[in-house]
Amino acid sequence: MITIDWLHFTPASAFAGGLLIGLAVALLILLEGRIAGISGIVGGLLQPLRQGDVAWRLAFALGLVAAPLLYRWLLILPPSHIDAGWTTLVVAGLLVGFGSRLGSGCTSGHGVCGLSRLSPRSLVATIVFMAAGFATVFAARHLFA
Amino acid sequence: MSILIPLLIGLVFGCGLIVSGMSDPAKVLAFLDLAGDWDPSLALVMAGAIAVGLVAFRLAGRRATSLRGKPIQMPTARQIDRRLLAGSTLFGVGWGLAGICPGPALVLLGTGAAKGFVFVLAMLAGMAIFTASERLSRARQAKSAPDQ
């Protein structure tokens, strides 16, 4: 049985933050004509690009990096906890980078944009990476812990 | 300044990740831990983002160019193949190991966390390995093509 952790479940701020993410997705497609898939935007910088295709990618990525700085300046930045050890982090980073490129998307590209476009391909990708994520955490926390 | 627009959009996206709690890997892992004390927040983040996204893509689908006159570049791939399945599986395993996906990784980099920096470096290396392996297999295909 699944037990919900009511103490840490934050439905209002989660939904509000989701709306902001949706707003960014909407602005990027309606103003720039591009899909807000972070792995595609960042990964695209690592391959030969046509002229005029570099600046917007860098600017968008820089906006993401600068977000906590802006947030900290205006409000109190909520703490983040990275519990993974250094080796795990490196392995995880390699897998996230390689896998998201091979699968043509990540949580934003397939999970948010693809599902918003009602793409069957993105629905399959989202189900697969969610299932892999559930299985990995189950193995790490409950089988080999 | 045309470059300001994607910068501001990135800022909005990043603030959304912070407000929603998704820039905290511990909260993401609490969602992925179905057998533990489950925190369903991530599902509501997706719901909020998709609610807006559905409207945006419906509007975008009716147009050939964006409001700024740029071509609207929708993904054209439809096939559900081994690459999609293998890539999504590898991505999901990596996501489950650390609780970090590409968007939050960039936000964590901005918080100044050393672990965020290391994760982003490894992620970029993974992406670069993919690009290099693609180039290698394409070169190999080009070499073998004349024989066929």
mmCIF file of C-alpha atoms in Angstrom:
data_model
loop_
_atom_site.group_PDB
_atom_site.id
_atom_site.type_symbol
_atom_site.label_atom_id
_atom_site.label_comp_id
_atom_site.label_asym_id
_atom_site.label_seq_id
_atom_site.Cartn_x
_atom_site.Cartn_y
_atom_site.Cartn_z
ATOM 1 C CA MET A 1 0.000 0.000 0.000
ATOM 2 C CA ILE A 2 1.118 3.549 -0.726
ATOM 3 C CA THR A 3 1.222 5.866 2.274
ATOM 4 C CA ILE A 4 1.169 9.570 1.537
ATOM 5 C CA ASP A 5 3.618 11.703 3.516
ATOM 6 C CA TRP A 6 1.154 14.485 4.398
ATOM 7 C CA LEU A 7 3.824 16.358 6.373
ATOM 8 C CA HIS A 8 5.970 16.971 3.276
ATOM 9 C CA PHE A 9 3.281 16.993 0.566
ATOM 10 C CA THR A 10 2.984 20.594 -0.701
ATOM 11 C CA PRO A 11 0.098 20.572 -3.211
ATOM 12 C CA ALA A 12 -0.415 24.361 -3.452
ATOM 13 C CA SER A 13 3.192 25.408 -4.042
ATOM 14 C CA ALA A 14 3.736 22.397 -6.303
ATOM 15 C CA PHE A 15 0.785 23.354 -8.496
ATOM 16 C CA ALA A 16 1.739 27.056 -8.449
ATOM 17 C CA GLY A 17 5.313 26.235 -9.458
ATOM 18 C CA GLY A 18 3.921 23.964 -12.154
ATOM 19 C CA LEU A 19 1.866 26.863 -13.536
ATOM 20 C CA LEU A 20 5.057 28.978 -13.708
ATOM 21 C CA ILE A 21 6.857 26.178 -15.568
ATOM 22 C CA GLY A 22 3.863 25.993 -17.903
ATOM 23 C CA LEU A 23 4.050 29.761 -18.432
ATOM 24 C CA ALA A 24 7.715 29.446 -19.449
ATOM 25 C CA VAL A 25 6.841 26.587 -21.822
ATOM 26 C CA ALA A 26 4.038 28.699 -23.322
ATOM 27 C CA LEU A 27 6.239 31.775 -23.761
ATOM 28 C CA LEU A 28 9.055 29.800 -25.401
ATOM 29 C CA ILE A 29 6.796 28.178 -28.010
ATOM 30 C CA LEU A 30 4.612 31.221 -28.661
ATOM 31 C CA LEU A 31 7.421 33.832 -28.779
ATOM 32 C CA GLU A 32 10.478 31.861 -29.921
ATOM 33 C CA GLY A 33 8.787 28.910 -31.619
ATOM 34 C CA ARG A 34 10.866 26.429 -29.607
ATOM 35 C CA ILE A 35 10.130 23.493 -27.339
ATOM 36 C CA ALA A 36 11.235 23.955 -23.708
ATOM 37 C CA GLY A 37 13.120 20.683 -23.434
ATOM 38 C CA ILE A 38 16.148 21.325 -21.262
ATOM 39 C CA SER A 39 18.183 18.320 -22.407
ATOM 40 C CA GLY A 40 17.610 19.258 -26.053
ATOM 41 C CA ILE A 41 18.414 22.929 -25.501
ATOM 42 C CA VAL A 42 21.625 22.189 -23.562
ATOM 43 C CA GLY A 43 22.615 19.113 -25.581
ATOM 44 C CA GLY A 44 22.167 21.096 -28.783
ATOM 45 C CA LEU A 45 25.039 23.320 -27.691
ATOM 46 C CA LEU A 46 27.402 20.338 -27.822
ATOM 47 C CA GLN A 47 26.926 19.570 -31.497
ATOM 48 C CA PRO A 48 27.563 21.569 -34.664
ATOM 49 C CA LEU A 49 24.926 24.271 -34.820
ATOM 50 C CA ARG A 50 23.604 26.526 -37.479
ATOM 51 C CA GLN A 51 24.257 30.227 -37.039
ATOM 52 C CA GLY A 52 21.643 31.942 -34.896
ATOM 53 C CA ASP A 53 20.933 28.738 -32.988
ATOM 54 C CA VAL A 54 23.455 29.224 -30.170
ATOM 55 C CA ALA A 55 22.531 32.485 -28.434
ATOM 56 C CA TRP A 56 18.943 31.627 -27.427
ATOM 57 C CA ARG A 57 20.049 28.248 -26.027
ATOM 58 C CA LEU A 58 22.783 29.853 -23.927
ATOM 59 C CA ALA A 59 20.459 32.633 -22.774
ATOM 60 C CA PHE A 60 17.718 30.185 -21.708
ATOM 61 C CA ALA A 61 20.207 27.961 -19.841
ATOM 62 C CA LEU A 62 21.728 31.034 -18.190
ATOM 63 C CA GLY A 63 18.240 32.061 -17.052
ATOM 64 C CA LEU A 64 17.839 28.699 -15.313
ATOM 65 C CA VAL A 65 21.229 29.050 -13.611
ATOM 66 C CA ALA A 66 20.460 32.635 -12.580
ATOM 67 C CA ALA A 67 16.979 31.790 -11.203
ATOM 68 C CA PRO A 68 18.171 30.899 -7.667
ATOM 69 C CA LEU A 69 20.258 34.094 -7.554
ATOM 70 C CA LEU A 70 17.233 36.237 -8.459
ATOM 71 C CA TYR A 71 15.061 34.235 -6.068
ATOM 72 C CA ARG A 72 17.530 34.657 -3.199
ATOM 73 C CA TRP A 73 17.677 38.394 -3.849
ATOM 74 C CA LEU A 74 13.877 38.841 -3.679
ATOM 75 C CA LEU A 75 12.772 36.062 -1.316
ATOM 76 C CA ILE A 76 14.187 33.301 0.845
ATOM 77 C CA LEU A 77 15.610 30.512 -1.295
ATOM 78 C CA PRO A 78 14.300 27.161 -0.002
ATOM 79 C CA PRO A 79 17.098 24.724 0.883
ATOM 80 C CA SER A 80 17.933 21.813 -1.406
ATOM 81 C CA HIS A 81 19.337 18.495 -0.248
ATOM 82 C CA ILE A 82 21.630 16.444 -2.478
ATOM 83 C CA ASP A 83 22.027 13.216 -0.529
ATOM 84 C CA ALA A 84 23.770 11.234 -3.277
ATOM 85 C CA GLY A 85 27.497 10.624 -2.797
ATOM 86 C CA TRP A 86 30.084 11.865 -5.286
ATOM 87 C CA THR A 87 30.426 8.609 -7.229
ATOM 88 C CA THR A 88 26.651 8.200 -7.476
ATOM 89 C CA LEU A 89 26.356 11.803 -8.672
ATOM 90 C CA VAL A 90 28.858 11.264 -11.485
ATOM 91 C CA VAL A 91 27.209 8.016 -12.624
ATOM 92 C CA ALA A 92 23.755 9.624 -12.379
ATOM 93 C CA GLY A 93 24.883 12.696 -14.333
ATOM 94 C CA LEU A 94 26.403 10.578 -17.121
ATOM 95 C CA LEU A 95 23.206 8.497 -17.375
ATOM 96 C CA VAL A 96 20.928 11.557 -17.340
ATOM 97 C CA GLY A 97 23.023 13.294 -20.008
ATOM 98 C CA PHE A 98 23.457 10.305 -22.328
ATOM 99 C CA GLY A 99 19.986 8.829 -21.777
ATOM 100 C CA SER A 100 18.060 12.071 -22.283
ATOM 101 C CA ARG A 101 19.878 12.670 -25.582
ATOM 102 C CA LEU A 102 19.403 9.099 -26.828
ATOM 103 C CA GLY A 103 15.726 9.224 -25.852
ATOM 104 C CA SER A 104 15.320 12.733 -27.349
ATOM 105 C CA GLY A 105 14.035 14.303 -24.150
ATOM 106 C CA CYS A 106 13.709 14.454 -20.392
ATOM 107 C CA THR A 107 11.123 15.483 -17.804
ATOM 108 C CA SER A 108 10.572 18.848 -19.511
ATOM 109 C CA GLY A 109 10.712 17.891 -23.200
ATOM 110 C CA HIS A 110 8.725 14.657 -23.014
ATOM 111 C CA GLY A 111 7.080 14.983 -19.590
ATOM 112 C CA VAL A 112 5.741 18.538 -19.825
ATOM 113 C CA CYS A 113 5.896 19.626 -23.484
ATOM 114 C CA GLY A 114 5.251 16.217 -25.064
ATOM 115 C CA LEU A 115 2.278 15.429 -22.857
ATOM 116 C CA SER A 116 0.930 18.955 -23.468
ATOM 117 C CA ARG A 117 1.155 18.232 -27.216
ATOM 118 C CA LEU A 118 -0.659 14.911 -26.630
ATOM 119 C CA SER A 119 2.265 13.075 -28.265
ATOM 120 C CA PRO A 120 2.008 9.257 -27.916
ATOM 121 C CA ARG A 121 5.809 9.015 -28.299
ATOM 122 C CA SER A 122 6.349 11.367 -25.350
ATOM 123 C CA LEU A 123 3.722 9.529 -23.288
ATOM 124 C CA VAL A 124 5.650 6.275 -23.778
ATOM 125 C CA ALA A 125 8.960 7.994 -22.930
ATOM 126 C CA THR A 126 7.452 9.521 -19.775
ATOM 127 C CA ILE A 127 6.007 6.197 -18.606
ATOM 128 C CA VAL A 128 9.361 4.489 -19.246
ATOM 129 C CA PHE A 129 11.557 7.025 -17.413
ATOM 130 C CA MET A 130 9.087 7.276 -14.524
ATOM 131 C CA ALA A 131 9.016 3.486 -14.197
ATOM 132 C CA ALA A 132 12.828 3.361 -14.349
ATOM 133 C CA GLY A 133 12.995 6.085 -11.696
ATOM 134 C CA PHE A 134 10.536 4.269 -9.404
ATOM 135 C CA ALA A 135 12.426 0.983 -9.855
ATOM 136 C CA THR A 136 15.822 2.585 -9.209
ATOM 137 C CA VAL A 137 14.699 4.268 -5.987
ATOM 138 C CA PHE A 138 12.990 1.062 -4.861
ATOM 139 C CA ALA A 139 16.176 -0.912 -5.477
ATOM 140 C CA ALA A 140 18.412 1.684 -3.803
ATOM 141 C CA ARG A 141 16.240 2.266 -0.735
ATOM 142 C CA HIS A 142 14.452 -1.007 -0.124
ATOM 143 C CA LEU A 143 16.419 -3.826 -1.756
ATOM 144 C CA PHE A 144 20.090 -2.906 -1.296
ATOM 145 C CA ALA A 145 19.837 -0.378 1.542
ATOM 146 C CA MET B 1 17.144 42.874 -27.264
ATOM 147 C CA SER B 2 16.080 39.520 -28.624
ATOM 148 C CA ILE B 3 18.433 37.595 -26.351
ATOM 149 C CA LEU B 4 16.683 38.977 -23.259
ATOM 150 C CA ILE B 5 13.497 37.059 -24.030
ATOM 151 C CA PRO B 6 14.900 33.495 -23.780
ATOM 152 C CA LEU B 7 16.897 34.632 -20.731
ATOM 153 C CA LEU B 8 13.729 35.845 -18.988
ATOM 154 C CA ILE B 9 11.865 32.679 -19.989
ATOM 155 C CA GLY B 10 14.684 30.603 -18.483
ATOM 156 C CA LEU B 11 14.365 32.658 -15.296
ATOM 157 C CA VAL B 12 10.607 31.982 -15.138
ATOM 158 C CA PHE B 13 11.195 28.253 -15.706
ATOM 159 C CA GLY B 14 13.851 28.189 -12.976
ATOM 160 C CA CYS B 15 11.654 30.082 -10.511
ATOM 161 C CA GLY B 16 8.871 27.588 -11.251
ATOM 162 C CA LEU B 17 11.227 24.741 -10.343
ATOM 163 C CA ILE B 18 12.178 26.493 -7.085
ATOM 164 C CA VAL B 19 8.582 27.405 -6.090
ATOM 165 C CA SER B 20 7.388 23.870 -6.851
ATOM 166 C CA GLY B 21 10.147 22.328 -4.716
ATOM 167 C CA MET B 22 11.538 20.403 -7.705
ATOM 168 C CA SER B 23 14.973 22.004 -7.387
ATOM 169 C CA ASP B 24 15.321 19.945 -4.185
ATOM 170 C CA PRO B 25 16.486 16.447 -5.197
ATOM 171 C CA ALA B 26 15.296 15.036 -1.851
ATOM 172 C CA LYS B 27 11.720 16.050 -2.741
ATOM 173 C CA VAL B 28 11.986 14.468 -6.195
ATOM 174 C CA LEU B 29 13.294 11.232 -4.662
ATOM 175 C CA ALA B 30 10.406 11.308 -2.156
ATOM 176 C CA PHE B 31 8.071 11.234 -5.170
ATOM 177 C CA LEU B 32 9.967 8.359 -6.783
ATOM 178 C CA ASP B 33 9.917 6.355 -3.524
ATOM 179 C CA LEU B 34 6.492 4.745 -3.828
ATOM 180 C CA ALA B 35 7.283 2.174 -1.122
ATOM 181 C CA GLY B 36 8.409 4.783 1.419
ATOM 182 C CA ASP B 37 6.691 7.924 2.740
ATOM 183 C CA TRP B 38 5.342 9.089 -0.599
ATOM 184 C CA ASP B 39 5.310 12.801 -1.501
ATOM 185 C CA PRO B 40 3.005 13.205 -4.542
ATOM 186 C CA SER B 41 4.046 16.875 -5.136
ATOM 187 C CA LEU B 42 5.789 16.161 -8.456
ATOM 188 C CA ALA B 43 2.512 14.931 -9.955
ATOM 189 C CA LEU B 44 0.895 18.291 -9.142
ATOM 190 C CA VAL B 45 3.826 20.167 -10.686
ATOM 191 C CA MET B 46 3.262 18.197 -13.878
ATOM 192 C CA ALA B 47 -0.487 18.863 -13.708
ATOM 193 C CA GLY B 48 0.030 22.625 -13.344
ATOM 194 C CA ALA B 49 2.597 22.808 -16.132
ATOM 195 C CA ILE B 50 0.558 20.635 -18.512
ATOM 196 C CA ALA B 51 -2.640 22.627 -17.825
ATOM 197 C CA VAL B 52 -0.931 25.732 -19.231
ATOM 198 C CA GLY B 53 1.003 23.756 -21.843
ATOM 199 C CA LEU B 54 -2.153 22.232 -23.344
ATOM 200 C CA VAL B 55 -3.540 25.710 -24.112
ATOM 201 C CA ALA B 56 -0.183 27.007 -25.365
ATOM 202 C CA PHE B 57 0.425 24.130 -27.781
ATOM 203 C CA ARG B 58 -3.154 24.260 -29.036
ATOM 204 C CA LEU B 59 -2.604 27.933 -29.906
ATOM 205 C CA ALA B 60 0.855 27.251 -31.332
ATOM 206 C CA GLY B 61 -0.476 24.387 -33.465
ATOM 207 C CA ARG B 62 -2.687 26.815 -35.383
ATOM 208 C CA ARG B 63 0.236 29.037 -36.334
ATOM 209 C CA ALA B 64 3.206 28.667 -38.686
ATOM 210 C CA THR B 65 5.227 31.410 -37.037
ATOM 211 C CA SER B 66 5.583 32.638 -33.483
ATOM 212 C CA LEU B 67 4.302 36.006 -32.244
ATOM 213 C CA ARG B 68 7.816 37.313 -32.957
ATOM 214 C CA GLY B 69 7.697 35.965 -36.500
ATOM 215 C CA LYS B 70 9.984 32.979 -35.926
ATOM 216 C CA PRO B 71 9.148 29.549 -37.363
ATOM 217 C CA ILE B 72 7.373 27.291 -34.847
ATOM 218 C CA GLN B 73 9.561 24.194 -34.654
ATOM 219 C CA MET B 74 7.437 21.302 -33.434
ATOM 220 C CA PRO B 75 9.055 17.872 -33.037
ATOM 221 C CA THR B 76 8.340 15.683 -36.049
ATOM 222 C CA ALA B 77 9.438 12.267 -34.714
ATOM 223 C CA ARG B 78 6.561 9.868 -34.169
ATOM 224 C CA GLN B 79 8.243 6.478 -33.925
ATOM 225 C CA ILE B 80 8.411 4.545 -30.686
ATOM 226 C CA ASP B 81 11.659 2.677 -31.202
ATOM 227 C CA ARG B 82 14.517 1.094 -29.292
ATOM 228 C CA ARG B 83 16.378 4.414 -29.006
ATOM 229 C CA LEU B 84 13.427 6.089 -27.293
ATOM 230 C CA LEU B 85 12.935 3.173 -24.891
ATOM 231 C CA ALA B 86 16.638 2.637 -24.094
ATOM 232 C CA GLY B 87 17.337 6.358 -23.737
ATOM 233 C CA SER B 88 14.340 6.934 -21.468
ATOM 234 C CA THR B 89 15.311 3.920 -19.343
ATOM 235 C CA LEU B 90 18.903 5.147 -18.881
ATOM 236 C CA PHE B 91 17.653 8.640 -18.126
ATOM 237 C CA GLY B 92 15.150 7.299 -15.580
ATOM 238 C CA VAL B 93 17.815 5.240 -13.795
ATOM 239 C CA GLY B 94 20.106 8.269 -13.544
ATOM 240 C CA TRP B 95 17.186 10.410 -12.351
ATOM 241 C CA GLY B 96 16.348 7.825 -9.683
ATOM 242 C CA LEU B 97 19.977 7.582 -8.492
ATOM 243 C CA ALA B 98 20.350 11.256 -7.585
ATOM 244 C CA GLY B 99 16.877 12.831 -7.935
ATOM 245 C CA ILE B 100 18.202 15.364 -10.454
ATOM 246 C CA CYS B 101 17.089 15.940 -14.063
ATOM 247 C CA PRO B 102 18.529 18.565 -16.473
ATOM 248 C CA GLY B 103 16.398 21.603 -15.455
ATOM 249 C CA PRO B 104 16.927 21.310 -11.700
ATOM 250 C CA ALA B 105 20.610 20.487 -12.384
ATOM 251 C CA LEU B 106 21.105 23.979 -13.860
ATOM 252 C CA VAL B 107 19.211 25.570 -10.950
ATOM 253 C CA LEU B 108 21.385 23.650 -8.456
ATOM 254 C CA LEU B 109 24.454 24.924 -10.312
ATOM 255 C CA GLY B 110 23.201 28.465 -9.670
ATOM 256 C CA THR B 111 22.762 27.834 -5.938
ATOM 257 C CA GLY B 112 26.524 27.316 -5.797
ATOM 258 C CA ALA B 113 26.266 23.745 -4.512
ATOM 259 C CA ALA B 114 29.482 21.848 -5.303
ATOM 260 C CA LYS B 115 27.465 18.690 -5.893
ATOM 261 C CA GLY B 116 25.290 20.551 -8.390
ATOM 262 C CA PHE B 117 28.419 21.600 -10.261
ATOM 263 C CA VAL B 118 29.740 18.026 -10.383
ATOM 264 C CA PHE B 119 26.379 16.689 -11.567
ATOM 265 C CA VAL B 120 26.177 19.260 -14.390
ATOM 266 C CA LEU B 121 29.732 18.415 -15.508
ATOM 267 C CA ALA B 122 28.895 14.694 -15.599
ATOM 268 C CA MET B 123 25.621 15.420 -17.436
ATOM 269 C CA LEU B 124 27.409 17.515 -20.065
ATOM 270 C CA ALA B 125 29.976 14.715 -20.425
ATOM 271 C CA GLY B 126 27.149 12.210 -20.958
ATOM 272 C CA MET B 127 25.625 14.453 -23.637
ATOM 273 C CA ALA B 128 29.025 14.902 -25.308
ATOM 274 C CA ILE B 129 29.583 11.114 -25.304
ATOM 275 C CA PHE B 130 26.212 10.732 -27.037
ATOM 276 C CA THR B 131 27.095 13.310 -29.696
ATOM 277 C CA ALA B 132 30.498 11.695 -30.271
ATOM 278 C CA SER B 133 29.009 8.199 -30.570
ATOM 279 C CA GLU B 134 26.429 9.499 -33.050
ATOM 280 C CA ARG B 135 29.135 11.045 -35.186
ATOM 281 C CA LEU B 136 31.176 7.839 -35.047
ATOM 282 C CA SER B 137 28.305 5.614 -36.140
ATOM 283 C CA ARG B 138 27.370 8.029 -38.917
ATOM 284 C CA ALA B 139 30.952 8.039 -40.198
ATOM 285 C CA ARG B 140 30.970 4.237 -40.117
ATOM 286 C CA GLN B 141 27.695 4.097 -42.044
ATOM 287 C CA ALA B 142 29.029 6.493 -44.654
ATOM 288 C CA LYS B 143 32.109 4.310 -45.115
ATOM 289 C CA SER B 144 30.128 1.084 -45.546
ATOM 290 C CA ALA B 145 27.423 2.602 -47.740
ATOM 291 C CA PRO B 146 29.243 2.470 -51.136
ATOM 292 C CA ASP B 147 29.606 -1.328 -50.822
ATOM 293 C CA GLN B 148 25.858 -1.852 -50.607
#
